[in-house]
Structures are given as structure tokens and as C-alpha cells.
Amino acid sequence: MLMLVDCSNCRTPLQLPAGARSIRCAICQAITRVADPRSLPPPLPHQQSHATPSTYNYHAPPSPYNHLPSFGQTPSVNGKKRAVICGISYKKTKHELKGCINDAKCMKYLLINKFRFPESSILMLTEEETDRYRTPTKHNIRMAMHWLIQGCEPGDSLVFHFSGHGSQQRNYTGDEIDGFDETLCPLDFETQGMIVDDEINATIVKPMPHGVRLHAIVDACHSGTMLDLPFLCRMDGSGRYVWEDHSPPSGIFKGTNGGEVISFSGCDDDQTSADTASLSKVTSTGAMTFSFIQAIERGHGTTYGDMLTSMRTTIRQTDVGGSSGGGGAVTSLLGMLLTGGSLGIGGLRQEPQLTASEPFDVYTKRFSL
């Protein structure tokens, strides 16, 4: 039987054999010592593990979301749809954000009413949820990511949305061009640690089978390559673009098992919002979700290139919180998101990014969730 323990240095999940008192991390080589294995989480079913710098092993225990509908119970004409939406406000902490739960609500509304996602197949993780498995803790986000890809088949469409804090930490394996891993900050990140891009890639990117499509919308600082996808669309102000190969120098494979993964993110890896730690502003998170939904509502989301251009244009505008035209409930929700506080958008130094498991023509490939 194997048990799960986080590396004491880089927080990588490691599988500790029953009875073992220490384990060396294959990612950063640090040794993690466990005084009493009985204090660890419940044992996992035995699975072969070869944790090397070219593999990232995280095996979740049985999902607490098994009571939710399976793919087979949510049929649609073009395949089945499932989404995980995380919105974290870090309420009553020095990291508090104001717009993230609104982001989550807006995204859920969009998926249900625009893209016909069954409400029963959308898993919401916010601090407003009363179910203990639906608070956005590190453990629950991990479990939700595993639930997202369980049983997926060709034709299925998956969405992962995160609105909250993002960060970076030093990479020791040589698989990051800039030397830093990108990380998501769950609600309990100060005690339980962050979720590293290596784990996100291993959980919802690498297993993606042929014919399945995943879209990630990551609304956080340092989020440009949060899924560790191998290709980044580098677009200039005129709309010209090239696909940069971000395959790790170490040679670690970061692609899929035949499926397609595309990610929109709030900013480049080296960009931050000066207001993300403020108690009264959430410009980067609110602005990105707003621009994503507005592009779709205004009909600017025909292709991926149109989406990216529209999002960047919206964020550069100084009157984003004003009337967006067209009315409707989504517009009203977005108005609440950006006008409910001191949310000046002007002067933002962030540019939404597009990354993918494979390059494509962004101006001919049609966007759809």
C-alpha cells in the first residue's frame, strides 16, 4: 500500500510506501522525513510508481464527487460536457480578493446558457459552498481535477476555470525555460502549499485521450504557462503571431495522450497585478474573466485569434466597467464584478495569453467550448 506525502521542499506529491520513514523527491532531490506514517492521509490503492524527472506521479484516492452525474448521464449532440470552476476570495486574510467568486458565478452562467453545459455536470469550488468537498482547498482542487477527466471519451468537452492568486517558485529540474514553476494558490496554500504546474499538467493534460478537448481559463498572476503546455502563441499588437516552442529543455514531455488542450490565461508568466494583494482591488482577475466573457457576448469569439485580440483590447480600455451593450444577465453579472468596488482597469500591465498542446492557425480555428 502507498501513502501520499508532499515533498518538504517543492511540495510535489510523493508516494510513500507503507512503513517508510523517509523518501527522496525525484523532482528536487530533497529528502522528506515522516515521524509517524500513521498521521498521513489514508493509504492509496497500490500502483506502480517510477518518479523520475520525466514523470510526475500523483494518484488520487477515490473521488468524493462520485455522487455527481457521470459522463454517461449527461448526453449531448456533440459529446458530453463537464466543468470545474474555482473561485477563491481568501476572505479575512491579507491576500483577500473581491471579484473571484463573482468570476466563478459568471463563468457558470456562461457555460450553462451559452454553451449548454448541464448544471449537474459543473463542479463549483468556492468559499460560499456548504459541502466540505466543494471548498477550494488544495485537496479538493486536486480531487476536482481528477474528477474532471474521469471517464472522458472522444467528443467530450471539458472546462477548467480558476480565479484566484497565482505565484511562482524555483524549478530544480530544468524543465522551465525561465527557471520558475507556475503555481495556483488554493484557499489553504499558506499551510498546505501551492499546486505546481507540473502536477496540473500531469493530472489534466497528459492523460487527455484522443478526441477529447479541454479548455482552461486561468485568471491569476503568473498564469501564462500554468498548464505547462508546450506551445505559446506570441502575438504582437498588430495581431501577427508565432507559436513559440516551450517544450522543456530537459526533454520532459508536456503534451497529451492524443487529446487537445487549449488555455487562456490572464497574463504572461512574468506579469503580476499590483493590486492582487490589496483588500480593495482585484483588477487582474476581474479584468481577465470580464474580457473573456465579453468577447463571447459581443460576438468577437469566432476564432481563437479573435478571442485573444478582443480580450487584450478590452483590458487596455479604461471604461471596461461601463456599459458593454447587448444587456442580458451575463452583462449584469459582469457589471457587478467590475463596478462593485474600486476597480480601475486603466494602466493594467497584463496581456492575456494563449497556450496549446499543438499549434494551429488561430484565425481559422473556430472557438467553442
Short mmCIF file of C-alpha atoms in Angstrom, two decimals, residues 2-362:
data_model
loop_
_atom_site.label_atom_id
_atom_site.label_comp_id
_atom_site.label_asym_id
_atom_site.label_seq_id
_atom_site.Cartn_x
_atom_site.Cartn_y
_atom_site.Cartn_z
CA LEU A 2 1.19 3.54 -0.85
CA MET A 3 0.61 6.77 1.03
CA LEU A 4 0.71 10.36 -0.19
CA VAL A 5 3.03 12.97 1.32
CA ASP A 6 4.12 16.35 -0.03
CA CYS A 7 7.82 16.96 -0.57
CA SER A 8 9.09 19.17 2.27
CA ASN A 9 10.90 21.38 -0.26
CA CYS A 10 8.96 21.70 -3.54
CA ARG A 11 5.59 20.31 -2.35
CA THR A 12 5.48 17.67 -5.09
CA PRO A 13 3.11 14.84 -4.04
CA LEU A 14 5.18 11.72 -3.33
CA GLN A 15 4.01 8.14 -2.83
CA LEU A 16 5.41 6.81 0.43
CA PRO A 17 5.48 3.03 0.78
CA ALA A 18 3.78 1.74 3.92
CA GLY A 19 6.18 1.75 6.87
CA ALA A 20 8.77 4.02 5.21
CA ARG A 21 10.03 6.91 7.34
CA SER A 22 11.63 9.00 4.57
CA ILE A 23 11.53 9.49 0.81
CA ARG A 24 13.72 11.35 -1.70
CA CYS A 25 11.89 13.64 -4.16
CA ALA A 26 12.77 12.83 -7.77
CA ILE A 27 11.96 16.42 -8.75
CA CYS A 28 14.18 18.44 -6.38
CA GLN A 29 16.12 15.59 -4.68
CA ALA A 30 15.15 16.79 -1.19
CA ILE A 31 14.60 14.12 1.48
CA THR A 32 11.28 14.27 3.31
CA ARG A 33 11.15 12.53 6.69
CA VAL A 34 7.94 11.31 8.26
CA ALA A 35 7.98 10.82 12.00
CA ASP A 36 4.77 8.80 12.18
CA PRO A 37 3.35 7.31 8.95
CA ARG A 38 0.05 6.74 10.75
CA SER A 39 -0.51 10.51 10.70
CA LEU A 40 -0.57 10.58 6.89
CA PRO A 41 -3.74 10.53 4.72
CA PRO A 42 -5.43 7.15 4.12
CA PRO A 43 -3.42 4.70 2.00
CA LEU A 44 -3.87 4.64 -1.75
CA PRO A 45 -4.52 1.51 -3.81
CA HIS A 46 -1.23 0.02 -4.91
CA GLN A 47 0.01 1.49 -8.16
CA GLN A 48 3.43 1.17 -9.73
CA SER A 49 5.38 4.40 -9.42
CA HIS A 50 8.61 5.41 -11.08
CA ALA A 51 9.03 9.05 -10.05
CA THR A 52 11.76 10.46 -12.25
CA PRO A 53 12.30 13.98 -13.61
CA SER A 54 10.45 12.85 -16.76
CA THR A 55 7.36 11.67 -14.91
CA TYR A 56 5.11 13.26 -12.34
CA ASN A 57 3.05 10.83 -10.35
CA TYR A 58 0.03 11.91 -8.39
CA HIS A 59 -2.64 9.27 -7.79
CA ALA A 60 -5.78 10.49 -6.05
CA PRO A 61 -7.85 8.42 -3.66
CA PRO A 62 -11.45 7.65 -4.70
CA SER A 63 -13.26 10.85 -5.66
CA PRO A 64 -15.79 12.32 -3.20
CA TYR A 65 -17.64 13.55 -6.29
CA ASN A 66 -18.77 10.09 -7.33
CA HIS A 67 -22.30 11.08 -6.37
CA LEU A 68 -22.32 13.62 -9.22
CA PRO A 69 -23.56 12.53 -12.65
CA SER A 70 -21.10 10.58 -14.74
CA PHE A 71 -20.48 11.44 -18.36
CA GLY A 72 -22.93 8.76 -19.37
CA GLN A 73 -25.75 10.61 -17.61
CA THR A 74 -25.23 13.95 -19.36
CA PRO A 75 -25.60 13.28 -23.11
CA SER A 76 -25.48 16.00 -25.73
CA VAL A 77 -25.43 16.03 -29.52
CA ASN A 78 -21.74 16.84 -29.85
CA GLY A 79 -20.42 14.81 -26.94
CA LYS A 80 -20.67 15.24 -23.20
CA LYS A 81 -19.64 18.30 -21.22
CA ARG A 82 -18.14 18.73 -17.78
CA ALA A 83 -16.53 21.67 -15.95
CA VAL A 84 -14.66 22.53 -12.77
CA ILE A 85 -14.91 26.17 -11.69
CA CYS A 86 -12.78 27.53 -8.81
CA GLY A 87 -13.23 30.99 -7.34
CA ILE A 88 -11.24 31.92 -4.23
CA SER A 89 -11.54 35.18 -2.30
CA TYR A 90 -9.17 34.29 0.61
CA LYS A 91 -11.63 36.17 2.80
CA LYS A 92 -10.37 37.65 6.07
CA THR A 93 -6.73 37.15 5.13
CA LYS A 94 -4.11 39.61 3.93
CA HIS A 95 -4.46 38.03 0.47
CA GLU A 96 -8.18 38.84 0.14
CA LEU A 97 -9.61 39.34 -3.36
CA LYS A 98 -13.03 40.77 -4.14
CA GLY A 99 -14.03 39.56 -7.60
CA CYS A 100 -13.10 35.90 -7.79
CA ILE A 101 -16.34 34.33 -6.57
CA ASN A 102 -18.23 36.62 -8.95
CA ASP A 103 -15.91 35.36 -11.69
CA ALA A 104 -16.92 31.81 -10.88
CA LYS A 105 -20.64 32.64 -10.93
CA CYS A 106 -20.31 34.45 -14.26
CA MET A 107 -18.43 31.53 -15.79
CA LYS A 108 -21.03 29.03 -14.62
CA TYR A 109 -23.81 31.15 -16.08
CA LEU A 110 -21.95 31.41 -19.39
CA LEU A 111 -21.34 27.66 -19.66
CA ILE A 112 -24.95 26.79 -18.92
CA ASN A 113 -26.69 29.43 -21.03
CA LYS A 114 -24.28 29.93 -23.92
CA PHE A 115 -22.59 26.56 -24.32
CA ARG A 116 -25.30 24.26 -22.93
CA PHE A 117 -23.30 22.64 -20.16
CA PRO A 118 -25.64 20.67 -17.87
CA GLU A 119 -25.70 22.36 -14.47
CA SER A 120 -25.35 18.95 -12.83
CA SER A 121 -22.00 18.49 -14.62
CA ILE A 122 -20.44 21.71 -13.32
CA LEU A 123 -18.48 21.40 -10.09
CA MET A 124 -18.19 24.73 -8.26
CA LEU A 125 -15.43 25.21 -5.69
CA THR A 126 -15.85 28.47 -3.78
CA GLU A 127 -15.92 29.60 -0.16
CA GLU A 128 -19.68 30.03 -0.45
CA GLU A 129 -20.25 26.29 -0.89
CA THR A 130 -21.56 24.46 2.19
CA ASP A 131 -20.39 20.99 1.10
CA ARG A 132 -16.95 20.46 2.65
CA TYR A 133 -15.76 18.78 -0.55
CA ARG A 134 -16.54 21.93 -2.51
CA THR A 135 -14.46 24.46 -0.63
CA PRO A 136 -11.40 25.33 -2.76
CA THR A 137 -8.73 23.69 -0.59
CA LYS A 138 -5.64 22.12 -2.10
CA HIS A 139 -7.02 18.61 -1.56
CA ASN A 140 -10.41 19.43 -3.05
CA ILE A 141 -8.97 21.15 -6.13
CA ARG A 142 -6.76 18.12 -6.72
CA MET A 143 -9.75 15.80 -6.39
CA ALA A 144 -11.82 18.01 -8.68
CA MET A 145 -9.17 17.92 -11.41
CA HIS A 146 -9.20 14.12 -11.29
CA TRP A 147 -13.00 14.09 -11.38
CA LEU A 148 -12.90 16.36 -14.44
CA ILE A 149 -11.16 13.81 -16.65
CA GLN A 150 -12.68 10.61 -15.29
CA GLY A 151 -14.36 8.55 -17.98
CA CYS A 152 -13.92 11.09 -20.76
CA GLU A 153 -14.42 9.77 -24.31
CA PRO A 154 -13.95 11.12 -27.87
CA GLY A 155 -16.28 14.05 -28.48
CA ASP A 156 -16.30 15.24 -24.86
CA SER A 157 -15.66 18.87 -23.96
CA LEU A 158 -14.09 19.79 -20.60
CA VAL A 159 -13.50 23.18 -18.96
CA PHE A 160 -11.27 24.14 -16.03
CA HIS A 161 -11.65 27.69 -14.73
CA PHE A 162 -9.62 29.17 -11.89
CA SER A 163 -9.92 32.69 -10.47
CA GLY A 164 -7.60 33.48 -7.59
CA HIS A 165 -3.97 34.02 -6.75
CA GLY A 166 -1.16 32.56 -8.82
CA SER A 167 2.52 32.53 -7.98
CA GLN A 168 5.91 31.11 -8.96
CA GLN A 169 8.56 29.01 -7.30
CA ARG A 170 12.07 27.97 -8.26
CA ASN A 171 12.29 24.99 -10.61
CA TYR A 172 15.09 22.49 -10.00
CA THR A 173 14.61 20.03 -12.86
CA GLY A 174 15.49 22.12 -15.89
CA ASP A 175 12.01 21.83 -17.42
CA GLU A 176 11.23 25.57 -17.26
CA ILE A 177 12.82 27.99 -19.71
CA ASP A 178 12.71 30.85 -17.20
CA GLY A 179 13.73 28.68 -14.24
CA PHE A 180 10.40 29.00 -12.41
CA ASP A 181 7.35 26.78 -11.99
CA GLU A 182 3.98 28.50 -12.06
CA THR A 183 1.59 27.70 -9.20
CA LEU A 184 -2.06 28.05 -8.23
CA CYS A 185 -2.82 29.16 -4.68
CA PRO A 186 -5.66 27.17 -3.10
CA LEU A 187 -7.57 28.56 -0.13
CA ASP A 188 -5.20 26.86 2.34
CA PHE A 189 -1.96 27.45 0.44
CA GLU A 190 -0.23 29.05 3.44
CA THR A 191 -0.44 25.78 5.37
CA GLN A 192 -0.80 23.13 2.65
CA GLY A 193 1.29 24.65 -0.12
CA MET A 194 0.54 25.57 -3.72
CA ILE A 195 -0.43 23.42 -6.70
CA VAL A 196 2.50 23.33 -9.12
CA ASP A 197 2.11 23.46 -12.89
CA ASP A 198 3.84 20.06 -13.18
CA GLU A 199 1.01 18.46 -11.23
CA ILE A 200 -1.67 20.29 -13.21
CA ASN A 201 -0.08 19.07 -16.44
CA ALA A 202 0.21 15.51 -15.15
CA THR A 203 -3.40 15.48 -13.95
CA ILE A 204 -5.46 17.12 -16.68
CA VAL A 205 -3.13 17.40 -19.69
CA LYS A 206 -1.05 14.26 -20.10
CA PRO A 207 -3.92 11.75 -19.64
CA MET A 208 -6.19 13.52 -22.16
CA PRO A 209 -7.19 10.84 -24.71
CA HIS A 210 -7.68 11.27 -28.44
CA GLY A 211 -10.85 13.13 -29.40
CA VAL A 212 -11.32 14.88 -26.05
CA ARG A 213 -10.94 18.65 -25.76
CA LEU A 214 -10.10 20.65 -22.64
CA HIS A 215 -10.21 24.43 -22.30
CA ALA A 216 -8.58 26.06 -19.29
CA ILE A 217 -9.34 29.66 -18.33
CA VAL A 218 -6.83 30.67 -15.65
CA ASP A 219 -7.40 34.09 -14.15
CA ALA A 220 -4.36 34.62 -11.92
CA CYS A 221 -0.95 36.22 -11.75
CA HIS A 222 1.98 34.41 -13.41
CA SER A 223 -0.53 32.30 -15.34
CA GLY A 224 0.86 32.38 -18.88
CA THR A 225 2.03 28.76 -18.90
CA MET A 226 0.09 27.48 -15.88
CA LEU A 227 -0.73 24.19 -17.62
CA ASP A 228 2.85 23.69 -18.81
CA LEU A 229 1.62 23.26 -22.39
CA PRO A 230 4.39 23.00 -24.99
CA PHE A 231 3.29 25.84 -27.31
CA LEU A 232 2.63 29.52 -26.59
CA CYS A 233 1.04 31.91 -29.10
CA ARG A 234 3.23 35.03 -29.10
CA MET A 235 1.06 37.75 -30.64
CA ASP A 236 2.12 41.35 -31.22
CA GLY A 237 -0.04 44.47 -31.14
CA SER A 238 -0.95 44.20 -34.81
CA GLY A 239 -2.27 40.66 -34.47
CA ARG A 240 0.68 38.89 -36.07
CA TYR A 241 1.74 35.81 -34.16
CA VAL A 242 4.16 32.91 -33.97
CA TRP A 243 3.91 29.73 -31.91
CA GLU A 244 6.83 29.54 -29.51
CA ASP A 245 8.01 26.06 -28.63
CA HIS A 246 8.06 25.90 -24.83
CA SER A 247 9.00 22.25 -24.65
CA PRO A 248 11.21 21.85 -21.57
CA PRO A 249 14.99 21.91 -22.18
CA SER A 250 15.15 18.74 -20.10
CA GLY A 251 13.14 16.89 -22.74
CA ILE A 252 10.20 16.12 -20.43
CA PHE A 253 7.05 15.53 -22.48
CA LYS A 254 4.32 18.02 -21.64
CA GLY A 255 1.78 17.13 -24.31
CA THR A 256 -1.35 14.99 -24.19
CA ASN A 257 -2.23 11.38 -24.85
CA GLY A 258 -3.79 12.40 -28.16
CA GLY A 259 -6.38 14.89 -26.90
CA GLU A 260 -6.44 18.65 -27.35
CA VAL A 261 -5.79 21.16 -24.57
CA ILE A 262 -6.03 24.93 -25.03
CA SER A 263 -5.56 27.50 -22.28
CA PHE A 264 -6.43 31.18 -21.98
CA SER A 265 -4.63 32.90 -19.10
CA GLY A 266 -4.74 36.32 -17.52
CA CYS A 267 -1.16 37.40 -18.15
CA ASP A 268 2.33 36.30 -19.07
CA ASP A 269 4.45 34.30 -16.63
CA ASP A 270 6.47 37.35 -15.59
CA GLN A 271 3.46 39.63 -15.19
CA THR A 272 1.59 40.44 -12.00
CA SER A 273 -1.15 42.78 -10.88
CA ALA A 274 -0.09 45.37 -8.37
CA ASP A 275 -3.48 45.03 -6.70
CA THR A 276 -3.76 41.25 -6.20
CA ALA A 277 -2.73 41.50 -2.53
CA SER A 278 -4.91 44.52 -1.85
CA LEU A 279 -8.06 44.35 0.24
CA SER A 280 -9.99 46.55 -2.15
CA LYS A 281 -8.85 45.78 -5.72
CA VAL A 282 -8.79 42.72 -7.97
CA THR A 283 -8.02 44.24 -11.31
CA SER A 284 -6.15 41.36 -12.95
CA THR A 285 -8.58 38.59 -12.05
CA GLY A 286 -11.78 40.50 -12.68
CA ALA A 287 -10.48 42.07 -15.87
CA MET A 288 -9.49 38.75 -17.44
CA THR A 289 -12.76 36.92 -16.78
CA PHE A 290 -14.67 40.01 -17.88
CA SER A 291 -12.74 40.24 -21.15
CA PHE A 292 -13.18 36.52 -21.88
CA ILE A 293 -16.95 36.58 -21.40
CA GLN A 294 -17.38 39.94 -23.11
CA ALA A 295 -15.57 38.69 -26.24
CA ILE A 296 -18.10 35.86 -26.48
CA GLU A 297 -21.15 38.01 -25.69
CA ARG A 298 -20.18 40.67 -28.25
CA GLY A 299 -19.62 38.08 -30.96
CA HIS A 300 -15.85 38.61 -31.02
CA GLY A 301 -15.11 34.99 -30.19
CA THR A 302 -15.49 33.41 -33.62
CA THR A 303 -11.89 32.17 -33.73
CA TYR A 304 -9.15 31.81 -31.14
CA GLY A 305 -7.27 34.71 -32.68
CA ASP A 306 -10.38 36.88 -32.44
CA MET A 307 -10.81 35.87 -28.80
CA LEU A 308 -7.25 36.73 -27.83
CA THR A 309 -7.31 40.05 -29.69
CA SER A 310 -10.64 41.04 -28.18
CA MET A 311 -9.54 40.15 -24.64
CA ARG A 312 -6.37 42.20 -24.94
CA THR A 313 -8.24 45.17 -26.40
CA THR A 314 -10.81 45.08 -23.59
CA ILE A 315 -8.15 45.05 -20.88
CA ARG A 316 -6.41 48.06 -22.44
CA GLN A 317 -9.64 50.08 -22.31
CA THR A 318 -10.22 52.36 -19.36
CA ASP A 319 -14.01 52.06 -19.34
CA VAL A 320 -14.34 48.29 -19.08
CA GLY A 321 -16.71 48.63 -16.15
CA GLY A 322 -19.13 50.68 -18.20
CA SER A 323 -21.94 49.59 -20.46
CA SER A 324 -20.98 46.67 -22.64
CA GLY A 325 -24.05 46.81 -24.85
CA GLY A 326 -26.34 43.92 -25.54
CA GLY A 327 -27.71 43.68 -22.00
CA GLY A 328 -28.63 40.30 -20.57
CA ALA A 329 -27.88 38.56 -17.30
CA VAL A 330 -24.23 37.88 -18.04
CA THR A 331 -23.63 41.55 -18.72
CA SER A 332 -25.32 42.43 -15.44
CA LEU A 333 -23.17 39.95 -13.53
CA LEU A 334 -20.05 41.35 -15.14
CA GLY A 335 -21.14 44.86 -14.29
CA MET A 336 -21.42 43.78 -10.66
CA LEU A 337 -17.99 42.20 -10.87
CA LEU A 338 -16.20 45.30 -12.09
CA THR A 339 -18.22 48.15 -10.60
CA GLY A 340 -18.78 46.80 -7.09
CA GLY A 341 -15.61 48.42 -5.79
CA SER A 342 -12.57 50.48 -6.69
CA LEU A 343 -11.65 48.56 -9.81
CA GLY A 344 -9.89 50.95 -12.14
CA ILE A 345 -8.69 48.99 -15.17
CA GLY A 346 -6.68 51.71 -16.86
CA GLY A 347 -2.94 51.19 -16.87
CA LEU A 348 -3.02 47.42 -16.36
CA ARG A 349 0.25 45.83 -17.35
CA GLN A 350 -1.07 42.43 -18.31
CA GLU A 351 -1.75 40.65 -21.58
CA PRO A 352 -3.88 37.51 -21.78
CA GLN A 353 -2.00 34.55 -23.24
CA LEU A 354 -2.95 31.55 -25.35
CA THR A 355 -1.13 28.21 -25.00
CA ALA A 356 -1.90 24.84 -26.54
CA SER A 357 -0.87 21.21 -26.73
CA GLU A 358 -0.41 21.60 -30.51
CA PRO A 359 0.00 24.73 -32.71
CA PHE A 360 -2.81 25.74 -35.05
CA ASP A 361 -3.97 28.66 -37.22
CA VAL A 362 -5.61 30.91 -34.65
#
